[in-house]
PDB file of C-alpha atoms and ligand atoms in Angstrom:
ATOM      1  CA  MET A   1      80.103  69.398 129.407  1.00 97.00           C
ATOM      2  CA  LYS A   2      77.565  66.839 128.519  1.00 96.00           C
ATOM      3  CA  LYS A   3      77.483  64.506 125.583  1.00 96.00           C
ATOM      4  CA  LEU A   4      74.653  64.508 123.188  1.00 93.00           C
ATOM      5  CA  LYS A   5      73.783  61.319 120.857  1.00 94.00           C
ATOM      6  CA  ILE A   6      71.933  61.826 117.841  1.00 93.00           C
ATOM      7  CA  SER A   7      70.596  59.050 116.293  1.00 93.00           C
ATOM      8  CA  THR A   8      68.854  58.160 112.803  1.00 92.00           C
ATOM      9  CA  ASP A   9      67.028  55.257 111.603  1.00 92.00           C
ATOM     10  CA  PHE A  10      65.658  54.437 107.991  1.00 93.00           C
ATOM     11  CA  ASP A  11      63.873  51.265 106.467  1.00 97.00           C
ATOM     12  CA  VAL A  12      66.052  48.594 104.278  1.00 98.00           C
ATOM     13  CA  TYR A  13      63.831  46.702 101.634  1.00 98.00           C
ATOM     14  CA  GLN A  14      65.144  43.505 100.313  1.00 97.00           C
ATOM     15  CA  SER A  15      64.679  44.391  96.881  1.00 96.00           C
ATOM     16  CA  LEU A  16      63.137  46.786  94.740  1.00 97.00           C
ATOM     17  CA  ASN A  17      59.824  44.466  94.238  1.00 97.00           C
ATOM     18  CA  ASP A  18      59.136  44.719  98.067  1.00 98.00           C
ATOM     19  CA  LEU A  19      58.601  48.664  97.668  1.00 97.00           C
ATOM     20  CA  PRO A  20      55.177  49.966  97.783  1.00 97.00           C
ATOM     21  CA  SER A  21      53.435  49.850  94.158  1.00 97.00           C
ATOM     22  CA  ASP A  22      54.026  54.151  93.727  1.00 97.00           C
ATOM     23  CA  GLU A  23      57.805  53.968  95.067  1.00 98.00           C
ATOM     24  CA  PHE A  24      58.136  50.750  92.805  1.00 98.00           C
ATOM     25  CA  GLU A  25      57.323  53.089  89.582  1.00 98.00           C
ATOM     26  CA  LEU A  26      59.280  56.184  91.268  1.00 98.00           C
ATOM     27  CA  MET A  27      62.476  54.008  91.308  1.00 98.00           C
ATOM     28  CA  GLN A  28      61.752  52.746  87.955  1.00 98.00           C
ATOM     29  CA  GLN A  29      61.365  56.146  86.326  1.00 98.00           C
ATOM     30  CA  ALA A  30      65.098  56.943  88.850  1.00 98.00           C
ATOM     31  CA  ILE A  31      66.624  53.992  86.784  1.00 98.00           C
ATOM     32  CA  GLU A  32      65.665  55.196  83.528  1.00 98.00           C
ATOM     33  CA  ALA A  33      66.705  58.570  84.156  1.00 98.00           C
ATOM     34  CA  ARG A  34      70.212  56.994  85.294  1.00 98.00           C
ATOM     35  CA  LYS A  35      70.502  55.738  81.875  1.00 97.00           C
ATOM     36  CA  GLN A  36      70.433  59.272  80.369  1.00 98.00           C
ATOM     37  CA  ALA A  37      73.373  60.212  82.584  1.00 98.00           C
ATOM     38  CA  TYR A  38      76.054  62.096  81.063  1.00 98.00           C
ATOM     39  CA  ALA A  39      79.374  60.652  83.214  1.00 98.00           C
ATOM     40  CA  PRO A  40      82.136  59.724  80.973  1.00 98.00           C
ATOM     41  CA  TYR A  41      84.620  61.280  83.705  1.00 98.00           C
ATOM     42  CA  SER A  42      83.399  59.306  86.831  1.00 98.00           C
ATOM     43  CA  LYS A  43      81.683  56.357  84.826  1.00 98.00           C
ATOM     44  CA  PHE A  44      79.456  56.664  87.462  1.00 98.00           C
ATOM     45  CA  SER A  45      75.810  57.169  86.718  1.00 98.00           C
ATOM     46  CA  VAL A  46      73.089  58.342  88.769  1.00 98.00           C
ATOM     47  CA  GLY A  47      69.388  59.202  88.358  1.00 98.00           C
ATOM     48  CA  ALA A  48      66.700  60.873  90.531  1.00 98.00           C
ATOM     49  CA  ALA A  49      63.009  61.071  90.128  1.00 98.00           C
ATOM     50  CA  ILE A  50      60.858  63.019  92.390  1.00 98.00           C
ATOM     51  CA  LEU A  51      57.283  62.689  92.782  1.00 98.00           C
ATOM     52  CA  LEU A  52      55.373  66.287  93.532  1.00 98.00           C
ATOM     53  CA  ALA A  53      51.965  66.894  95.397  1.00 98.00           C
ATOM     54  CA  ASN A  54      50.502  67.359  91.921  1.00 98.00           C
ATOM     55  CA  GLY A  55      51.408  63.918  90.559  1.00 98.00           C
ATOM     56  CA  GLU A  56      54.044  65.486  88.330  1.00 98.00           C
ATOM     57  CA  VAL A  57      57.396  63.448  88.403  1.00 98.00           C
ATOM     58  CA  ILE A  58      60.617  65.457  87.718  1.00 98.00           C
ATOM     59  CA  THR A  59      63.788  63.356  86.839  1.00 98.00           C
ATOM     60  CA  GLY A  60      67.332  64.290  86.665  1.00 98.00           C
ATOM     61  CA  SER A  61      70.738  62.464  85.845  1.00 98.00           C
ATOM     62  CA  ASN A  62      74.267  63.764  86.820  1.00 98.00           C
ATOM     63  CA  GLN A  63      75.753  65.677  84.166  1.00 98.00           C
ATOM     64  CA  GLU A  64      79.313  66.169  84.147  1.00 98.00           C
ATOM     65  CA  ASN A  65      82.144  68.579  82.871  1.00 98.00           C
ATOM     66  CA  ALA A  66      85.398  68.213  81.569  1.00 98.00           C
ATOM     67  CA  ALA A  67      86.117  71.340  84.353  1.00 98.00           C
ATOM     68  CA  TYR A  68      85.008  68.986  86.828  1.00 98.00           C
ATOM     69  CA  PRO A  69      83.216  70.887  89.450  1.00 98.00           C
ATOM     70  CA  SER A  70      80.733  72.665  86.758  1.00 98.00           C
ATOM     71  CA  GLY A  71      78.998  69.011  86.339  1.00 98.00           C
ATOM     72  CA  LEU A  72      76.322  68.563  89.000  1.00 98.00           C
ATOM     73  CA  CYS A  73      74.653  65.556  90.669  1.00 98.00           C
ATOM     74  CA  ALA A  74      71.672  63.835  89.697  1.00 98.00           C
ATOM     75  CA  GLU A  75      69.523  65.044  92.544  1.00 98.00           C
ATOM     76  CA  ARG A  76      70.260  68.609  92.331  1.00 98.00           C
ATOM     77  CA  VAL A  77      69.710  68.488  88.492  1.00 98.00           C
ATOM     78  CA  ALA A  78      66.024  67.090  89.648  1.00 98.00           C
ATOM     79  CA  ILE A  79      65.329  69.103  92.672  1.00 98.00           C
ATOM     80  CA  PHE A  80      66.102  72.515  91.190  1.00 98.00           C
ATOM     81  CA  TYR A  81      64.230  71.731  88.176  1.00 98.00           C
ATOM     82  CA  ALA A  82      61.231  71.051  90.569  1.00 98.00           C
ATOM     83  CA  GLY A  83      61.806  74.164  92.519  1.00 97.00           C
ATOM     84  CA  ALA A  84      62.087  76.231  89.194  1.00 98.00           C
ATOM     85  CA  LYS A  85      59.312  74.873  87.420  1.00 98.00           C
ATOM     86  CA  TYR A  86      56.908  74.262  90.341  1.00 98.00           C
ATOM     87  CA  PRO A  87      58.072  76.857  93.234  1.00 97.00           C
ATOM     88  CA  ASP A  88      54.728  76.112  95.006  1.00 97.00           C
ATOM     89  CA  VAL A  89      53.641  72.345  94.986  1.00 98.00           C
ATOM     90  CA  GLN A  90      55.055  70.544  97.494  1.00 98.00           C
ATOM     91  CA  ILE A  91      57.658  67.711  96.849  1.00 98.00           C
ATOM     92  CA  LEU A  92      56.765  64.503  98.462  1.00 98.00           C
ATOM     93  CA  LYS A  93      59.490  61.794  97.577  1.00 98.00           C
ATOM     94  CA  ILE A  94      62.995  61.464  95.811  1.00 98.00           C
ATOM     95  CA  ALA A  95      63.967  58.291  93.982  1.00 98.00           C
ATOM     96  CA  ILE A  96      67.596  57.523  93.451  1.00 98.00           C
ATOM     97  CA  SER A  97      69.603  54.807  91.759  1.00 98.00           C
ATOM     98  CA  ALA A  98      73.302  54.646  91.794  1.00 98.00           C
ATOM     99  CA  THR A  99      75.717  52.535  89.600  1.00 98.00           C
ATOM    100  CA  ALA A 100      79.306  52.420  88.391  1.00 97.00           C
ATOM    101  CA  THR A 101      78.849  51.778  84.619  1.00 91.00           C
ATOM    102  CA  GLN A 102      81.374  48.933  84.425  1.00 91.00           C
ATOM    103  CA  GLU A 103      80.189  47.102  87.544  1.00 93.00           C
ATOM    104  CA  ARG A 104      76.299  47.086  88.994  1.00 94.00           C
ATOM    105  CA  THR A 105      76.704  48.806  92.560  1.00 92.00           C
ATOM    106  CA  VAL A 106      74.716  46.481  94.867  1.00 94.00           C
ATOM    107  CA  LEU A 107      74.491  48.618  97.521  1.00 96.00           C
ATOM    108  CA  PRO A 108      72.389  51.489  98.437  1.00 97.00           C
ATOM    109  CA  ILE A 109      73.946  54.717  97.685  1.00 96.00           C
ATOM    110  CA  PRO A 110      72.791  57.832  99.426  1.00 96.00           C
ATOM    111  CA  PRO A 111      72.732  61.161  98.216  1.00 98.00           C
ATOM    112  CA  CYS A 112      76.051  63.251  98.972  1.00 98.00           C
ATOM    113  CA  GLY A 113      76.246  65.803 101.181  1.00 97.00           C
ATOM    114  CA  ALA A 114      75.645  68.628  99.071  1.00 98.00           C
ATOM    115  CA  CYS A 115      72.867  66.907  97.528  1.00 98.00           C
ATOM    116  CA  ARG A 116      71.575  66.407 101.150  1.00 98.00           C
ATOM    117  CA  GLN A 117      72.038  70.760 102.204  1.00 97.00           C
ATOM    118  CA  SER A 118      70.317  71.205  98.464  1.00 98.00           C
ATOM    119  CA  ILE A 119      67.312  68.963  99.374  1.00 98.00           C
ATOM    120  CA  MET A 120      67.165  70.076 102.887  1.00 97.00           C
ATOM    121  CA  GLU A 121      66.496  73.736 101.732  1.00 97.00           C
ATOM    122  CA  TYR A 122      63.555  72.639 100.354  1.00 97.00           C
ATOM    123  CA  GLU A 123      62.254  70.057 103.274  1.00 96.00           C
ATOM    124  CA  PHE A 124      62.712  73.553 105.319  1.00 94.00           C
ATOM    125  CA  LYS A 125      60.753  75.539 102.905  1.00 95.00           C
ATOM    126  CA  GLN A 126      57.766  73.493 102.640  1.00 96.00           C
ATOM    127  CA  LYS A 127      57.662  72.626 106.350  1.00 95.00           C
ATOM    128  CA  PHE A 128      57.014  68.817 105.368  1.00 97.00           C
ATOM    129  CA  PRO A 129      59.331  65.805 105.213  1.00 98.00           C
ATOM    130  CA  ILE A 130      60.408  64.674 102.201  1.00 98.00           C
ATOM    131  CA  GLU A 131      61.102  61.130 101.720  1.00 98.00           C
ATOM    132  CA  ILE A 132      64.776  59.887 100.351  1.00 98.00           C
ATOM    133  CA  ILE A 133      64.997  56.123  98.637  1.00 98.00           C
ATOM    134  CA  PHE A 134      67.786  55.255  97.301  1.00 98.00           C
ATOM    135  CA  MET A 135      69.427  51.998  95.784  1.00 98.00           C
ATOM    136  CA  GLY A 136      72.320  51.136  93.733  1.00 98.00           C
ATOM    137  CA  ALA A 137      71.460  49.157  90.336  1.00 97.00           C
ATOM    138  CA  THR A 138      70.326  46.406  92.310  1.00 97.00           C
ATOM    139  CA  GLY A 139      69.928  44.649  95.446  1.00 97.00           C
ATOM    140  CA  ASN A 140      68.823  46.506  99.047  1.00 98.00           C
ATOM    141  CA  VAL A 141      66.362  49.382  98.821  1.00 98.00           C
ATOM    142  CA  ALA A 142      66.875  52.123 101.865  1.00 98.00           C
ATOM    143  CA  LYS A 143      64.299  54.659 102.553  1.00 98.00           C
ATOM    144  CA  SER A 144      64.468  57.947 105.193  1.00 98.00           C
ATOM    145  CA  ALA A 145      61.322  59.547 106.139  1.00 97.00           C
ATOM    146  CA  SER A 146      62.906  62.672 105.754  1.00 97.00           C
ATOM    147  CA  MET A 147      66.006  64.694 104.670  1.00 97.00           C
ATOM    148  CA  ALA A 148      66.511  65.993 107.903  1.00 94.00           C
ATOM    149  CA  ASN A 149      66.905  61.960 109.167  1.00 95.00           C
ATOM    150  CA  LEU A 150      70.045  61.719 106.928  1.00 96.00           C
ATOM    151  CA  LEU A 151      71.506  65.441 107.696  1.00 96.00           C
ATOM    152  CA  PRO A 152      71.593  65.935 111.506  1.00 93.00           C
ATOM    153  CA  LEU A 153      72.579  69.185 112.581  1.00 92.00           C
ATOM    154  CA  GLY A 154      71.828  70.459 108.837  1.00 91.00           C
ATOM    155  CA  PHE A 155      72.160  74.322 108.392  1.00 92.00           C
ATOM    156  CA  ASP A 156      69.164  76.234 107.695  1.00 91.00           C
ATOM    157  CA  ASN A 157      68.062  79.615 107.030  1.00 90.00           C
ATOM    158  CA  SER A 158      67.269  80.117 110.712  1.00 89.00           C
ATOM    159  CA  TYR A 159      70.999  80.618 111.393  1.00 90.00           C
ATOM    160  CA  LEU A 160      71.046  83.445 109.176  1.00 90.00           C
ATOM    161  CA  LEU A 161      68.407  85.652 110.963  1.00 78.00           C
ATOM    162  CA  SER A 162      70.486  88.235 113.125  1.00 64.00           C
ATOM    163  CA  ASP A 163      68.064  88.451 116.176  1.00 61.00           C
ATOM    164  CA  ILE A 164      68.947  84.890 117.410  1.00 52.00           C
TER     165      ILE A 164
HETATM  166  N1  THU B 201      77.041  62.024  91.759  1.00 53.77           N
HETATM  167  C1  THU B 201      75.637  61.921  91.801  1.00 53.77           C
HETATM  168  O1  THU B 201      75.098  62.436  90.912  1.00 53.77           O
HETATM  169  N2  THU B 201      74.764  62.155  92.998  1.00 53.77           N
HETATM  170  C2  THU B 201      75.400  62.041  94.324  1.00 53.77           C
HETATM  171  O2  THU B 201      74.727  62.267  95.376  1.00 53.77           O
HETATM  172  C3  THU B 201      76.853  61.498  94.560  1.00 53.77           C
HETATM  173  C4  THU B 201      77.731  61.785  93.179  1.00 53.77           C
HETATM  174  C5  THU B 201      77.546  61.781  90.914  1.00 53.77           C
HETATM  175  C6  THU B 201      78.373  63.059  90.277  1.00 53.77           C
HETATM  176  C7  THU B 201      79.468  62.598  89.302  1.00 53.77           C
HETATM  177  O3  THU B 201      79.224  62.950  88.291  1.00 53.77           O
HETATM  178  C8  THU B 201      79.179  60.932  89.693  1.00 53.77           C
HETATM  179  O4  THU B 201      78.257  60.935  90.537  1.00 53.77           O
HETATM  180  C9  THU B 201      80.921  60.895  90.702  1.00 53.77           C
HETATM  181  O5  THU B 201      80.900  61.472  92.174  1.00 53.77           O
END
């Protein structure tokens, strides 16, 4: 038996204003997208903005449903649209802002497991890291250089191949 240790690291900025200007702009678009969330059930709003290598920004917000599991997270609304509209364009970064609607969330809110897995698929497909920048409504901003960094032991399509 041997023990393995997996470590991860990310940057924490004290506030939105400390981000490099392109990432500040991207986060502003995530915040604007968050305001379009349809979240009458959880009252928790999330916005995501994706920067593509062609300069396009794709945004999304969480879309809930009375049949709860039919709703979708902001990150997946955005990444699936990016994948559908620009299948051959590299995804560079995703900025995410999330907050409870009653009270402003001050902690950086990381993407849920299903969103990490979904974003990871595109990172794996394009063989290039996707930077993940996330925050609450205000407060610290966290930045991970890749999704692999936030999803250790991620499942990818190499496991589906029968000859390994
Ligand atoms: N949500 C997201 O949009 N992204 C996440 O990564 C976590 C959760 C949404 C789903 C649901 O509409 C609400 O936040 C509460 O879970």
